[in-house]
Coordinates of C-alpha atoms in Angstrom, one line a residue:
X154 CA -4.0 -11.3 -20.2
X155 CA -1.8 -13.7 -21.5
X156 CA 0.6 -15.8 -19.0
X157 CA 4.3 -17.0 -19.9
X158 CA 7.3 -18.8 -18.5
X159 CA 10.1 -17.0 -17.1
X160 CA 13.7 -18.3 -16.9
X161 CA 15.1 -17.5 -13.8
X162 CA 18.3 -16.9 -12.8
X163 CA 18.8 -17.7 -8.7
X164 CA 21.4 -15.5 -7.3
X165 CA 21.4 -15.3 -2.6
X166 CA 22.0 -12.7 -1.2
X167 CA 21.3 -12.2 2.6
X168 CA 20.4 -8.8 4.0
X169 CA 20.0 -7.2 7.3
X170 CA 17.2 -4.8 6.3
X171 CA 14.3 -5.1 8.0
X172 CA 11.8 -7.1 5.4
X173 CA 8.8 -5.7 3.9
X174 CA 7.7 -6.1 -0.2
X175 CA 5.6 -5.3 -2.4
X176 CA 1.9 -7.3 -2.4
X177 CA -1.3 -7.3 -0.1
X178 CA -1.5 -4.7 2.9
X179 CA -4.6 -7.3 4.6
X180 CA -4.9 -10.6 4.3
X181 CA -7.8 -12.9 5.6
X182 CA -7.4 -15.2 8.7
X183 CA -9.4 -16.7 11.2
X184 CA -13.2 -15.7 11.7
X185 CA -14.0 -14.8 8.0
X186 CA -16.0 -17.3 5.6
X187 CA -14.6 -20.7 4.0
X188 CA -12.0 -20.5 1.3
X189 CA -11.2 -16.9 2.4
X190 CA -8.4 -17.3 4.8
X191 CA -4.9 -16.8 3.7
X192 CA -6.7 -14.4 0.5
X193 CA -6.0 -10.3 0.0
X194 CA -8.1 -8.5 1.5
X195 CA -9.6 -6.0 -1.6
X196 CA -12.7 -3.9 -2.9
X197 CA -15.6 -5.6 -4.5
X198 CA -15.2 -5.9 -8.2
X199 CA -12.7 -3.4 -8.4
X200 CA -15.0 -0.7 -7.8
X201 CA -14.1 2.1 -5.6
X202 CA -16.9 4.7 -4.3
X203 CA -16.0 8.1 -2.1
X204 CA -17.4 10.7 -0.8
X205 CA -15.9 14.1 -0.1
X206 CA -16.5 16.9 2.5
X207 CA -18.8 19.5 2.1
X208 CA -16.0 22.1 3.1
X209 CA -13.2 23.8 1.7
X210 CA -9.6 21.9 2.2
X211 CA -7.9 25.2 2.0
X212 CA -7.9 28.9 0.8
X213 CA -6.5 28.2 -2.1
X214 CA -9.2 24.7 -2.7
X215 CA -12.4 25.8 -2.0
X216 CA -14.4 22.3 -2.5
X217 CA -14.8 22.0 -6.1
X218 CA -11.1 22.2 -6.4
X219 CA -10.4 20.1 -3.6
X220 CA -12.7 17.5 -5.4
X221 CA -10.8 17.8 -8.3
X222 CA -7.2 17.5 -6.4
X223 CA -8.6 14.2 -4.8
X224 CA -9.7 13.3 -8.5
X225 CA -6.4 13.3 -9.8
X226 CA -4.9 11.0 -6.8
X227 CA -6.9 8.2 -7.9
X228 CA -5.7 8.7 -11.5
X229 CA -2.0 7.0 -10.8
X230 CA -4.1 4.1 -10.0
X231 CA -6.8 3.4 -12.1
X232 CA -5.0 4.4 -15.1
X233 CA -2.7 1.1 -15.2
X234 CA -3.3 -0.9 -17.9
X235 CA -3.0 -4.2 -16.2
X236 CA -5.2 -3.2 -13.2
X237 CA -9.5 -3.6 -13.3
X238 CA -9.9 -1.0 -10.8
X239 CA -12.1 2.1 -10.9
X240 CA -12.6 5.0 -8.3
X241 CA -15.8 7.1 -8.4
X242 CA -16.8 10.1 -6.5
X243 CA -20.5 9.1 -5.7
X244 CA -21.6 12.3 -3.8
X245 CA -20.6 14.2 -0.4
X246 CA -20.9 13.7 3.0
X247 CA -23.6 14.8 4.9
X248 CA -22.0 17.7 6.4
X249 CA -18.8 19.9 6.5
X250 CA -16.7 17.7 9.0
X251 CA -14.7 19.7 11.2
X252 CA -13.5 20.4 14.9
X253 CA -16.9 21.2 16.7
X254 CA -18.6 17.7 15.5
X255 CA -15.3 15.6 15.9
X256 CA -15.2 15.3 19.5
X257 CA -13.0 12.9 21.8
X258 CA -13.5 12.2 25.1
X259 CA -11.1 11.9 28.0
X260 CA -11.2 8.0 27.4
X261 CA -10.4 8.2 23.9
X262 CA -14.0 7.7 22.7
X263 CA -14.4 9.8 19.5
X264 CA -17.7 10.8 18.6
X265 CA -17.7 12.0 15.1
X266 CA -21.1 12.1 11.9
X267 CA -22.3 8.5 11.5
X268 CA -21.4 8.8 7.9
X269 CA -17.6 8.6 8.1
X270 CA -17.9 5.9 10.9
X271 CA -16.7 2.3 9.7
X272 CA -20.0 1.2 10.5
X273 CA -21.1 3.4 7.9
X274 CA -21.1 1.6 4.7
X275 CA -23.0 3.4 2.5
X276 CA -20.4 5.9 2.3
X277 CA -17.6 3.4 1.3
X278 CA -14.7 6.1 1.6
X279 CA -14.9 9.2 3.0
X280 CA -12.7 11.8 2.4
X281 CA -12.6 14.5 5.1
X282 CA -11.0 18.3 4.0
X283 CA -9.6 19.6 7.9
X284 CA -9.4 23.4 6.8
X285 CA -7.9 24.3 9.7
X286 CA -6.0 21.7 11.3
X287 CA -8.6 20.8 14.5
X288 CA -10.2 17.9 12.8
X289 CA -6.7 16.2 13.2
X290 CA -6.0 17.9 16.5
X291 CA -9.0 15.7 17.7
X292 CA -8.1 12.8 16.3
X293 CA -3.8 12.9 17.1
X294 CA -3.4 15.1 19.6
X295 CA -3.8 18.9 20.1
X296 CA -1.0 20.7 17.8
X297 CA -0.8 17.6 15.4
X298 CA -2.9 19.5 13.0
X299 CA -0.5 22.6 12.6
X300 CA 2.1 23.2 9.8
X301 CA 5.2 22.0 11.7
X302 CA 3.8 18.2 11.5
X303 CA 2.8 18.5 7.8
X304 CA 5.5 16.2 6.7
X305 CA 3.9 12.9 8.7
X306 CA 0.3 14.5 9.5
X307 CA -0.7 16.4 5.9
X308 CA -2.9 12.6 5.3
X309 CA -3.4 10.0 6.8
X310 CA -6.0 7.3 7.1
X311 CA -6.7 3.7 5.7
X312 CA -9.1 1.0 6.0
X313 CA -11.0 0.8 9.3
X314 CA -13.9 -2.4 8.1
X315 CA -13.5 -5.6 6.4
X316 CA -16.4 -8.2 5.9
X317 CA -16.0 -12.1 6.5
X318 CA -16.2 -12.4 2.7
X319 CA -12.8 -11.3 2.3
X320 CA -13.8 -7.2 0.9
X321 CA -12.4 -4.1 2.1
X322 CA -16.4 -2.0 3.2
X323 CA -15.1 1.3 4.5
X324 CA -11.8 3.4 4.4
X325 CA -11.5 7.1 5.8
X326 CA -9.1 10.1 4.8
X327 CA -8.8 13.1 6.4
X328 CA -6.1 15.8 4.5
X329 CA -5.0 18.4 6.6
X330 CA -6.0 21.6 4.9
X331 CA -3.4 23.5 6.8
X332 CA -0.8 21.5 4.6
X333 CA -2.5 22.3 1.2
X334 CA -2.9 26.2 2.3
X335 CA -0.2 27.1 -0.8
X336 CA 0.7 26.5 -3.9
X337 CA 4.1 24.8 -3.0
X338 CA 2.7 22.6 -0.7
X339 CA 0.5 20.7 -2.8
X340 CA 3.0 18.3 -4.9
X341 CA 3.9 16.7 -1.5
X342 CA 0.0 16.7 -0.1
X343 CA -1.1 15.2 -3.4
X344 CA 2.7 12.6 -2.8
X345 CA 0.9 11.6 0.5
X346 CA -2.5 11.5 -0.4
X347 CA -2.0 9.3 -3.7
X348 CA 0.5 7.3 -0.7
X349 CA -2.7 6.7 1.4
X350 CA -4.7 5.9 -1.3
X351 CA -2.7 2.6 -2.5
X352 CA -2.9 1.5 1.0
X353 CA -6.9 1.7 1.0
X354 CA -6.7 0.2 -2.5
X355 CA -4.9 -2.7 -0.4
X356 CA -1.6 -2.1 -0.8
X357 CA 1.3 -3.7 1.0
X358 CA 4.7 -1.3 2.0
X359 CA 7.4 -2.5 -0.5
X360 CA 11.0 -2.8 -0.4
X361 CA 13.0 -2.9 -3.6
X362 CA 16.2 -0.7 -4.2
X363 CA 16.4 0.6 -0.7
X364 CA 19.8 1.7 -1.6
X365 CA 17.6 5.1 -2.3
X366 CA 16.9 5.3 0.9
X367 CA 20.5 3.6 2.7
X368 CA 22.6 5.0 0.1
X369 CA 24.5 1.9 0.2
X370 CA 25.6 1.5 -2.7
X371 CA 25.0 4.7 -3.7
X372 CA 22.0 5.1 -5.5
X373 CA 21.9 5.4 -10.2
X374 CA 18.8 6.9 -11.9
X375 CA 18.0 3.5 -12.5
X376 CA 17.7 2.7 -8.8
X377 CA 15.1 5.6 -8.4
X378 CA 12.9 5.1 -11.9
X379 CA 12.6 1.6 -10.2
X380 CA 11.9 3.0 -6.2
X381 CA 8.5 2.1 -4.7
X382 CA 5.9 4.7 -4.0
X383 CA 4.5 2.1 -1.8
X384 CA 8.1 2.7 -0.2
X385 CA 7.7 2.1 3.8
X386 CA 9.2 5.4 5.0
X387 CA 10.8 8.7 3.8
X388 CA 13.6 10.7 5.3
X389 CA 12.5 14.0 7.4
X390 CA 15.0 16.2 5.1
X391 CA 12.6 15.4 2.1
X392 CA 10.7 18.4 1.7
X393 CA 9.8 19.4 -0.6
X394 CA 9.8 15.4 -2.2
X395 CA 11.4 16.2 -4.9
X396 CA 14.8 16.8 -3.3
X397 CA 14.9 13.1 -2.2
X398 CA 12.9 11.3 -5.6
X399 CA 12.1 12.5 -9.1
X400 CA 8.8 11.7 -10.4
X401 CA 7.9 11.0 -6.5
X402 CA 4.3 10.6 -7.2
X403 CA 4.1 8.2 -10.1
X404 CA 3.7 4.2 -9.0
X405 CA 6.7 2.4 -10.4
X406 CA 7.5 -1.9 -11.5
X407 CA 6.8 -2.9 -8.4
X408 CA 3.8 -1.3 -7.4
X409 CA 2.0 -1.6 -10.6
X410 CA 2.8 -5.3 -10.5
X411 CA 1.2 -5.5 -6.7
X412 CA -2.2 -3.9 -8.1
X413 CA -2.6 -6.1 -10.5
X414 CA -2.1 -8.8 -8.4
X415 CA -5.0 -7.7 -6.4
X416 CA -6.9 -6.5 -9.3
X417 CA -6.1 -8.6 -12.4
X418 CA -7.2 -7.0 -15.1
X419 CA -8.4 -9.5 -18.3
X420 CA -7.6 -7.2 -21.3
X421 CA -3.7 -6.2 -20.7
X422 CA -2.3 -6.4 -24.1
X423 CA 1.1 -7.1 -22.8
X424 CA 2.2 -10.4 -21.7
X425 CA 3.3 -10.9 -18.5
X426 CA 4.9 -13.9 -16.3
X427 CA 5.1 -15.4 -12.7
X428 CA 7.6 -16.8 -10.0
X429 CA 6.4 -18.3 -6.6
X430 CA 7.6 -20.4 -4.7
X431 CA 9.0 -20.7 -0.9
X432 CA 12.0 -20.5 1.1
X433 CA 13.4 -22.5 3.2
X434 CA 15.8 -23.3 6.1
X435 CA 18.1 -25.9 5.5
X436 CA 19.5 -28.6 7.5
X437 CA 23.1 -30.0 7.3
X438 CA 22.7 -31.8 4.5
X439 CA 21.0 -29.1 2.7
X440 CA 17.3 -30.5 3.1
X441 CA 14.8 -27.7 2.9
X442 CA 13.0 -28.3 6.5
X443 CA 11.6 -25.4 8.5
X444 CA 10.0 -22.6 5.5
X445 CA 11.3 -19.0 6.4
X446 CA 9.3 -16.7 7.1
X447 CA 10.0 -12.8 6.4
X448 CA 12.3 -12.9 3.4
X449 CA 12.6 -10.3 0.7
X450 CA 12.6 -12.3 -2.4
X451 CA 13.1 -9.8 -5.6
X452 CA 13.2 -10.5 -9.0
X453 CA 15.0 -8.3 -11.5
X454 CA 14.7 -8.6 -15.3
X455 CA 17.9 -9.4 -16.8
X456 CA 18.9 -7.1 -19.6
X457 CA 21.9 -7.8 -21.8
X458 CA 22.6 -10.1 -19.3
X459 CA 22.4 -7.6 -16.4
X460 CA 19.9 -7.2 -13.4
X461 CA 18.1 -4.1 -14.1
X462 CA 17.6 -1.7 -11.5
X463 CA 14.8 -0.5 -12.8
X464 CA 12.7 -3.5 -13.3
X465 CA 12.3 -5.0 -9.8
X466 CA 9.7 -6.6 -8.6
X467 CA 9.4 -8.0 -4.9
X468 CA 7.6 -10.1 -2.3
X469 CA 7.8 -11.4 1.3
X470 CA 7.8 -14.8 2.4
X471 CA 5.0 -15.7 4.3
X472 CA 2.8 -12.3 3.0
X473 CA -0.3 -14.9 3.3
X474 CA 0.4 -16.5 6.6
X475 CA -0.4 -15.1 9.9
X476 CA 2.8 -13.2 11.6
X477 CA 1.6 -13.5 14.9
X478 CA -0.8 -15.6 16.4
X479 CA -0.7 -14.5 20.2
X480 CA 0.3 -17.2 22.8
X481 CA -0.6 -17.9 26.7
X482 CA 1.6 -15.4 27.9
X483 CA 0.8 -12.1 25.7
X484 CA -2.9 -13.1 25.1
X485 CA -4.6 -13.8 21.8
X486 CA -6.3 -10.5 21.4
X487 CA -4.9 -7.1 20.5
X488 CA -6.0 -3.9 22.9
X489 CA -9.3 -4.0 20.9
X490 CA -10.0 -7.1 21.8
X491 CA -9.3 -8.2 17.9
X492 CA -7.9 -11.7 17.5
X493 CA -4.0 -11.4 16.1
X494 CA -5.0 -14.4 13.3
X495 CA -7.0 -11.8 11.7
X496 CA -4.4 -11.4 9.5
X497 CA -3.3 -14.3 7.5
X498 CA -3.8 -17.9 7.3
X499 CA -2.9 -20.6 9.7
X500 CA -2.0 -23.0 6.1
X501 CA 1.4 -24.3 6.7
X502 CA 2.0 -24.4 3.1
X503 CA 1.9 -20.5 3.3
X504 CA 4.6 -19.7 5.8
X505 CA 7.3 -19.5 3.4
X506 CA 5.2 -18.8 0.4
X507 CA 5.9 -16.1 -1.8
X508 CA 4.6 -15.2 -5.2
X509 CA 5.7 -12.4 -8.0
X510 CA 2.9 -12.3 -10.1
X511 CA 2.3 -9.6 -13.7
X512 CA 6.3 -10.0 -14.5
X513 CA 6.8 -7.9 -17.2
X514 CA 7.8 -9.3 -20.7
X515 CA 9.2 -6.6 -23.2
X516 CA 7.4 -5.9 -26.0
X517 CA 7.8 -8.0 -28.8
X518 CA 9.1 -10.4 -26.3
X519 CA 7.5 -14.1 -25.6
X520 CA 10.1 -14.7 -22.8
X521 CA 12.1 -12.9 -20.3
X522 CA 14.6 -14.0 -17.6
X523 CA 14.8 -12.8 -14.4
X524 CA 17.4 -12.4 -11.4
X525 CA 16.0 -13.6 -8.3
X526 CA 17.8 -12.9 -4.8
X527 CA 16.5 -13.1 -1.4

């Protein structure tokens, strides 16, 4: 893939929304090998393995269809030209999972099959089908599994195992069969699931155009061709989806420019550009001093002059540096007893650091120019 300059046209703009953009969901920090710290946290070679339940999801997706149905979630991924990622389905589990060998105990120990443990990493990804809703009862809370929490509880899941070379090992994803039992539920399962999946593919939550979600200003069809599906939240009112978003289920600019960021891929045809750098406070004299941590920094491509809404791109200053470190009052570790500077690197030079990497250059195009705001 060929890299090109950018012009860049600086525009600030402060914002009160709370920041999260588009980039890494993981990021290395203390206790993993040399040279790893401050690095995304990713699969191996770009090469994704699962394995599926030996049950039905639903009535209506008996296993080889639910196979299929998980099939096609992995497609908005892998399919993106600028991405080296593949997703396989290697086999099945060992068993049907379900609520008599998901068991939790009055501590909260859950004893579930080895096989979809995160020890358990020979099975890289395991993909359970709940048919009837006890699997996530276990796992939530009795009555989380039934169809009135659908709209937060249909999947769920994510990574649960990272090694100290910086790799993503094991991932787990159950899909609430209750959820899938009809045809006019499966658009928004399949939403959620291919939702889940960019998260285990390492995924960040993003925040570009959330006028979509504020309404302020109100929202142009540009605004949502250019909407995240790695988009942090949705409103309760959308069911099904497609009343809040057309075309909810296809990655958009800024999340096809975040997976290729983690998974560069060497034969993109298409020409593409970078902007990093990091913000700053100033001082009186307008000295950059202290870097600012936290900042939505989005780039839009400039089109007859004008930012597009549709082309945005965005990232957070400080993605690679650790948010929180601990301190003597609230301890170091979390309720696991995992260190807080797991995540992200104690480097200095990262704690205002941001980086838009895979711009997109129009075709027939050697350079573009970009908006940037913060």
């Amino acid at each position: 893939m060929r890299s090109q300059i950018l012009a860049v046209a600086v525009l600030l703009i402060c914002s009160a929304v709370a920041s999260r953009a588009g980039g890494p969901a993981f990021v290395a920090g203390s206790r993993y090998d040399p040279g790893v710290e401050g690095h995304p946290l990713i699969w191996a070679n770009g090469s994704v393995q699962y394995f599926t339940d030996q049950g039905n999801l639903s009535p209506i997706l008996p296993n080889a269809q639910a196979d299929v149905f998980v099939a096609a979630a992995f497609i908005p991924w892998t399919s993106i030209s600028s991405v080296a990622l593949t997703a396989t389905q290697t086999g099945h589990l060992a068993e049907d999972v379900n609520g008599a060998n998901i068991v939790v105990d009055a501590n909260g120990t859950i004893t579930a099959p080895a096989d979809i443990t995160s020890s358990a990493t020979g099975t890289p990804i395991g993909i359970i089908y709940d048919y009837d809703g006890t699997v996530t009862d276990a796992l939530l809370g009795q009555g989380a599994g039934g169809l009135a929490d659908c709209f937060t509880n249909a999947v769920y899941g994510g990574p649960d195992n990272f090694t100290t070379g910086g790799n993503i090992v094991h991932a787990l994803v159950v899909i609430n069969g209750v959820c899938a039992a009809t045809s006019a539920q499966l658009p928004d399962v399949q939403y959620r699931l291919i939702r889940v999946l960019g998260r285990i593919l390492g995924l960040g939550w993003s925040q570009a155009n959330p006028n979509v979600l504020t309404r302020k200003p109100p929202p142009i069809d540009a605004d949502f061709a250019g909407f995240p599906l790695m988009h942090f939240i949705d409103p309760i009112s959308c069911v099904p989806i497609s009343l809040c978003y057309p075309n909810a289920s296809a990655p958009k600019l800024d999340d096809t420019n975040a997976l290729a960021r983690l998974y560069p891929s060497n034969v993109n045809p298409q020409p593409a550009g970078r902007i990093y750098g990091s913000v700053y406070f100033t001082d009186a004299s307008g000295n950059a001093v202290q870097p600012m941590q936290g900042v939505n920094v989005v780039a839009r491509l400039l089109v007859s002059g004008q930012p597009s809404r549709q082309y945005v791109v965005s990232s957070v200053s400080g993605f690679a540096f650790h948010g929180n470190a601990g301190n003597i009052i609230d301890g170091y570790v979390d309720a696991n007893g995992l260190r807080y500077d797991r995540w992200g690197s104690s480097d200095p030079a990262l704690e205002g650091f941001f980086d838009l990497g895979q711009l997109v250059i129009p075709t027939g195009q050697t350079i573009a120019q970009y908006q940037l705001s913060v």
